[in-house]
Coordinates of C-alpha atoms in Angstrom, one line a residue:
M1 CA -2.4 -20.0 -26.6
N2 CA -1.8 -18.0 -30.0
K3 CA 1.8 -18.2 -31.2
R4 CA 3.6 -15.3 -32.8
T5 CA 7.2 -14.6 -33.6
A6 CA 9.2 -11.1 -32.8
F7 CA 12.0 -10.1 -34.4
F8 CA 14.2 -7.2 -32.6
I9 CA 16.8 -5.9 -35.7
S10 CA 19.5 -3.3 -35.2
D11 CA 22.5 -2.0 -36.9
G12 CA 23.8 -1.9 -33.5
T13 CA 23.8 -4.3 -30.5
G14 CA 19.9 -4.4 -30.5
I15 CA 19.1 -3.5 -26.9
T16 CA 17.1 -0.5 -27.9
A17 CA 14.7 -2.5 -30.1
E18 CA 14.4 -5.0 -27.7
A19 CA 13.7 -2.5 -24.3
L20 CA 10.9 -1.1 -26.4
G21 CA 9.6 -4.2 -27.9
N22 CA 9.8 -6.2 -25.2
S23 CA 7.6 -3.7 -23.3
L24 CA 5.0 -3.2 -25.7
L25 CA 4.5 -7.3 -26.2
A26 CA 4.2 -7.6 -22.5
Q27 CA 0.8 -5.9 -23.0
F28 CA -0.2 -9.1 -24.8
E29 CA -0.2 -11.6 -22.4
A30 CA -2.7 -14.2 -24.5
I31 CA 0.0 -14.3 -27.0
D32 CA 3.1 -16.4 -26.6
F33 CA 5.9 -14.7 -28.3
E34 CA 9.0 -16.2 -29.8
K35 CA 11.4 -13.8 -29.6
V36 CA 14.6 -13.6 -31.9
T37 CA 17.1 -10.8 -31.8
L38 CA 19.3 -10.1 -35.0
P39 CA 22.1 -7.4 -33.9
Y40 CA 24.2 -5.8 -36.5
I41 CA 22.2 -5.8 -39.7
D42 CA 24.6 -3.2 -41.1
N43 CA 24.4 -4.4 -44.7
V44 CA 22.6 -5.6 -47.6
A45 CA 23.6 -9.4 -47.3
K46 CA 22.7 -9.7 -43.9
A47 CA 19.3 -7.5 -44.5
E48 CA 18.5 -10.4 -47.0
A49 CA 19.3 -13.3 -44.8
A50 CA 17.0 -11.5 -42.0
I51 CA 14.2 -11.5 -44.4
E52 CA 14.5 -15.2 -45.2
Q53 CA 14.2 -16.0 -41.7
I54 CA 11.4 -13.6 -41.0
N55 CA 9.8 -14.9 -43.9
A56 CA 10.4 -18.9 -42.9
A57 CA 8.7 -17.6 -39.2
C58 CA 5.9 -16.5 -41.5
V59 CA 5.2 -19.7 -43.0
A60 CA 5.9 -21.8 -40.1
D61 CA 3.4 -19.6 -37.6
G62 CA 0.9 -18.7 -40.2
A63 CA 0.7 -15.4 -39.1
R64 CA 3.2 -12.2 -40.0
P65 CA 6.0 -11.6 -37.5
I66 CA 6.1 -8.5 -35.4
I67 CA 9.6 -6.6 -36.4
F68 CA 10.9 -4.2 -33.9
D69 CA 13.8 -2.2 -35.7
T70 CA 15.7 0.6 -35.3
I71 CA 18.2 0.5 -38.5
V72 CA 19.7 3.9 -39.6
N73 CA 20.4 2.7 -43.2
E74 CA 17.9 3.5 -45.2
E75 CA 18.5 1.3 -48.0
I76 CA 18.7 -1.5 -45.2
R77 CA 15.3 0.0 -44.1
R78 CA 13.7 -0.4 -47.5
I79 CA 14.9 -3.9 -47.8
L80 CA 13.7 -5.0 -44.6
S81 CA 10.1 -3.5 -45.4
Q82 CA 10.1 -6.2 -48.5
S83 CA 9.5 -9.3 -45.7
D84 CA 6.2 -10.8 -44.6
G85 CA 6.5 -9.4 -41.5
F86 CA 4.5 -6.5 -39.4
K87 CA 7.5 -3.7 -39.1
I88 CA 7.5 -1.0 -36.9
D89 CA 10.4 1.3 -37.2
V90 CA 11.4 2.7 -34.3
F91 CA 13.2 5.6 -35.6
S92 CA 11.3 7.0 -38.3
T93 CA 8.1 6.5 -35.7
F94 CA 9.7 9.0 -32.8
L95 CA 12.6 10.6 -34.9
S96 CA 10.9 12.5 -37.7
P97 CA 8.4 14.3 -34.9
L98 CA 11.2 14.8 -33.2
E99 CA 12.9 16.8 -35.8
G100 CA 10.1 19.0 -36.4
E101 CA 9.6 19.8 -32.9
L102 CA 13.6 20.5 -32.1
Q103 CA 13.9 22.3 -35.9
T104 CA 16.8 20.2 -36.4
R105 CA 18.0 17.0 -38.6
S106 CA 19.2 13.8 -36.5
S107 CA 22.7 12.5 -36.7
Y108 CA 21.2 9.2 -37.3
S109 CA 24.2 7.8 -35.9
V110 CA 24.6 3.8 -35.1
G111 CA 24.7 3.2 -31.5
G112 CA 24.7 6.4 -30.1
S113 CA 22.8 5.3 -26.7
H114 CA 25.3 2.7 -26.0
A115 CA 28.4 4.0 -27.1
I116 CA 31.5 5.0 -24.7
G117 CA 31.1 8.9 -25.2
E118 CA 32.0 10.1 -21.6
M119 CA 34.7 7.7 -20.3
H120 CA 33.9 9.1 -16.6
K121 CA 30.5 7.3 -17.1
Y122 CA 31.9 4.2 -18.6
K123 CA 34.5 3.8 -15.7
D124 CA 31.8 4.5 -13.2
R125 CA 29.8 1.1 -14.3
I126 CA 32.8 -1.0 -14.7
E127 CA 33.5 0.2 -11.0
S128 CA 30.4 -0.4 -9.8
V129 CA 29.8 -3.8 -11.2
N130 CA 33.4 -4.7 -9.7
Y131 CA 32.3 -3.7 -6.6
A132 CA 29.1 -5.4 -6.6
L133 CA 31.0 -8.7 -7.2
D134 CA 33.6 -8.1 -4.7
N135 CA 30.8 -7.6 -2.0
D136 CA 28.8 -10.6 -2.9
D137 CA 27.3 -12.5 0.0
G138 CA 29.2 -10.6 2.2
G139 CA 32.4 -11.1 0.7
R140 CA 34.4 -7.8 1.8
I141 CA 31.9 -6.3 4.5
Q142 CA 35.1 -4.1 5.0
Q143 CA 34.3 -2.2 2.0
Y144 CA 30.6 -1.3 3.5
D145 CA 31.8 1.8 4.1
K146 CA 31.9 2.8 0.2
A147 CA 28.4 0.9 -0.4
D148 CA 25.2 3.3 -1.5
I149 CA 23.0 0.4 -0.4
I150 CA 23.5 -3.5 1.2
L151 CA 20.6 -5.9 0.7
L152 CA 19.8 -8.2 2.9
G153 CA 18.0 -11.6 2.6
V154 CA 18.1 -15.2 3.0
S155 CA 20.0 -17.5 0.2
R156 CA 18.6 -17.2 -3.1
S157 CA 16.3 -14.6 -2.7
G158 CA 18.0 -12.5 -5.7
K159 CA 20.3 -10.4 -3.8
T160 CA 23.2 -10.7 -6.7
P161 CA 21.5 -10.0 -10.0
T162 CA 19.5 -7.1 -8.0
C163 CA 23.3 -5.9 -7.0
L164 CA 24.6 -6.6 -10.5
Y165 CA 21.9 -5.0 -12.5
M166 CA 22.0 -2.1 -10.1
A167 CA 25.3 -1.6 -10.5
M168 CA 25.3 -2.2 -14.3
Q169 CA 22.1 0.2 -14.9
F170 CA 22.5 2.7 -12.5
G171 CA 26.3 2.6 -11.4
I172 CA 25.2 2.1 -7.9
R173 CA 27.4 0.5 -6.0
A174 CA 25.3 -2.6 -4.1
A175 CA 26.5 -5.2 -1.6
N176 CA 24.6 -8.0 -0.2
Y177 CA 24.6 -9.9 2.6
P178 CA 23.0 -12.9 3.6
L179 CA 21.5 -13.6 6.5
T180 CA 22.2 -17.5 7.5
E181 CA 20.2 -19.8 9.9
E182 CA 22.5 -18.5 12.8
D183 CA 21.6 -15.0 12.0
L184 CA 17.9 -15.9 12.0
Q185 CA 18.3 -17.8 15.6
Q186 CA 19.5 -14.7 17.0
C187 CA 16.0 -13.1 15.5
R188 CA 18.6 -9.6 15.1
L189 CA 20.9 -7.5 13.1
P190 CA 24.5 -8.9 12.7
D191 CA 26.5 -6.9 14.6
L192 CA 29.1 -6.0 11.9
L193 CA 26.0 -4.6 9.8
E194 CA 24.5 -2.0 13.1
K195 CA 26.9 0.9 11.8
H196 CA 25.4 0.6 8.4
R197 CA 21.5 0.4 9.4
H198 CA 21.1 3.4 7.0
K199 CA 21.9 1.9 3.8
L200 CA 20.1 -1.5 4.6
Y201 CA 17.1 -3.2 2.3
G202 CA 15.4 -6.0 2.8
L203 CA 14.7 -8.9 0.4
T204 CA 12.0 -11.5 0.7
I205 CA 10.1 -14.3 -1.1
E206 CA 7.5 -16.4 -1.2
P207 CA 8.3 -20.1 0.8
F208 CA 7.3 -22.1 -2.0
Q209 CA 8.7 -19.9 -4.7
L210 CA 12.1 -20.1 -2.7
C211 CA 11.6 -23.9 -2.5
A212 CA 11.7 -24.2 -6.1
I213 CA 14.9 -22.0 -6.6
R214 CA 16.6 -24.2 -4.3
Q215 CA 15.7 -27.2 -5.4
E216 CA 17.4 -26.5 -8.8
R217 CA 20.6 -26.0 -7.0
R218 CA 20.6 -28.7 -4.4
P219 CA 17.9 -31.0 -4.8
N220 CA 16.1 -32.9 -2.4
S221 CA 18.3 -31.0 0.7
R222 CA 17.2 -29.6 3.7
Y223 CA 18.6 -26.5 2.8
A224 CA 15.9 -26.9 -0.4
S225 CA 13.1 -28.4 1.8
L226 CA 9.3 -26.3 2.2
D227 CA 10.2 -26.4 6.0
Q228 CA 13.3 -24.7 6.1
C229 CA 12.4 -21.9 3.5
D230 CA 9.3 -21.7 5.4
M231 CA 11.5 -20.9 8.6
E232 CA 13.7 -18.8 7.1
V233 CA 11.2 -16.6 5.6
R234 CA 9.2 -16.1 8.4
E235 CA 12.1 -15.5 10.5
V236 CA 14.0 -13.0 8.1
E237 CA 10.7 -10.8 7.9
K238 CA 10.6 -11.2 11.4
I239 CA 13.9 -9.5 11.8
F240 CA 13.0 -6.9 9.0
R241 CA 10.0 -6.0 10.9
A242 CA 11.9 -5.5 14.6
E243 CA 14.4 -3.3 12.8
G244 CA 12.5 -1.2 11.0
I245 CA 14.1 -2.4 7.6
E246 CA 12.1 -1.6 4.6
C247 CA 11.8 -4.9 2.1
I248 CA 10.4 -5.8 -1.4
N249 CA 8.6 -9.2 -1.9
T250 CA 10.7 -10.5 -4.5
T251 CA 8.3 -13.5 -5.7
T252 CA 6.6 -11.8 -8.9
F253 CA 9.0 -9.2 -10.1
S254 CA 11.6 -9.4 -12.5
I255 CA 15.2 -8.2 -11.5
E256 CA 14.7 -4.9 -13.4
E257 CA 11.5 -4.1 -11.5
I258 CA 12.8 -5.2 -8.2
A259 CA 16.1 -2.8 -8.9
T260 CA 13.7 -0.1 -9.9
R261 CA 11.3 -0.3 -7.0
I262 CA 13.9 -0.2 -4.9
M263 CA 15.5 3.0 -6.4
A264 CA 12.0 4.8 -5.9
N265 CA 11.4 3.3 -2.7
T266 CA 14.8 4.9 -1.5
G267 CA 15.0 7.9 -3.3
M268 CA 18.6 7.0 -4.6
K269 CA 19.7 8.7 -7.6
R270 CA 21.4 6.8 -10.4
R271 CA 25.1 8.0 -11.3
I272 CA 24.9 7.1 -15.1
N273 CA 22.3 7.9 -17.4

């Protein structure tokens, strides 16, 4: 497999450069990318240090590194253009045509898309994250009335990270409830979930994947055995079918994909932008 280094460079957090860069690089599965994020490159000295790192990667790889940058400062952008990398200037690529269409100049402000511009949106995000943490693994079932969604699944099927991602990115109040072996033996929903049926959404996973994940946590335990994983997945899917609970198989999806698919499948609207 070919190896190339990719740099995400920004005078802010680097989140925008990473998001766009990763989306584009994902289309080239035959290449193994070593990814390096360089945030807060906001002065000449930092830019020159970044060039040294880029040029060193060029020598090590024997190929030009790919650079995604969202630098606002013209001088720093000019310095970075002198590196031995292949530079994709995100802002100039998109802002110039947009300025022409809108007939106005951009403010070229650093970190504008991630700033705390509207305090109520920031507060909503923090409250959603706190809700997800408080209501992890059935922690506070008395708060389920406030939930936008309640994720169900066996242990280690991806419930917690999905809830946290939905809270952070969408402002969704997401709780999760682990269906235990005792719940599975009854082959029905626990009574405490009945009145929240309209909020339930299931996560399932391939037994081999579940086994591998659990082995990292509790090696050679009954909990992590393939037989146990196979039984739990089989029984939880039986409950989902019997109770008419929509579900998603998380095996081949990233947390971002799982959360976004749930949003699309349920028709939920994000609370924050």
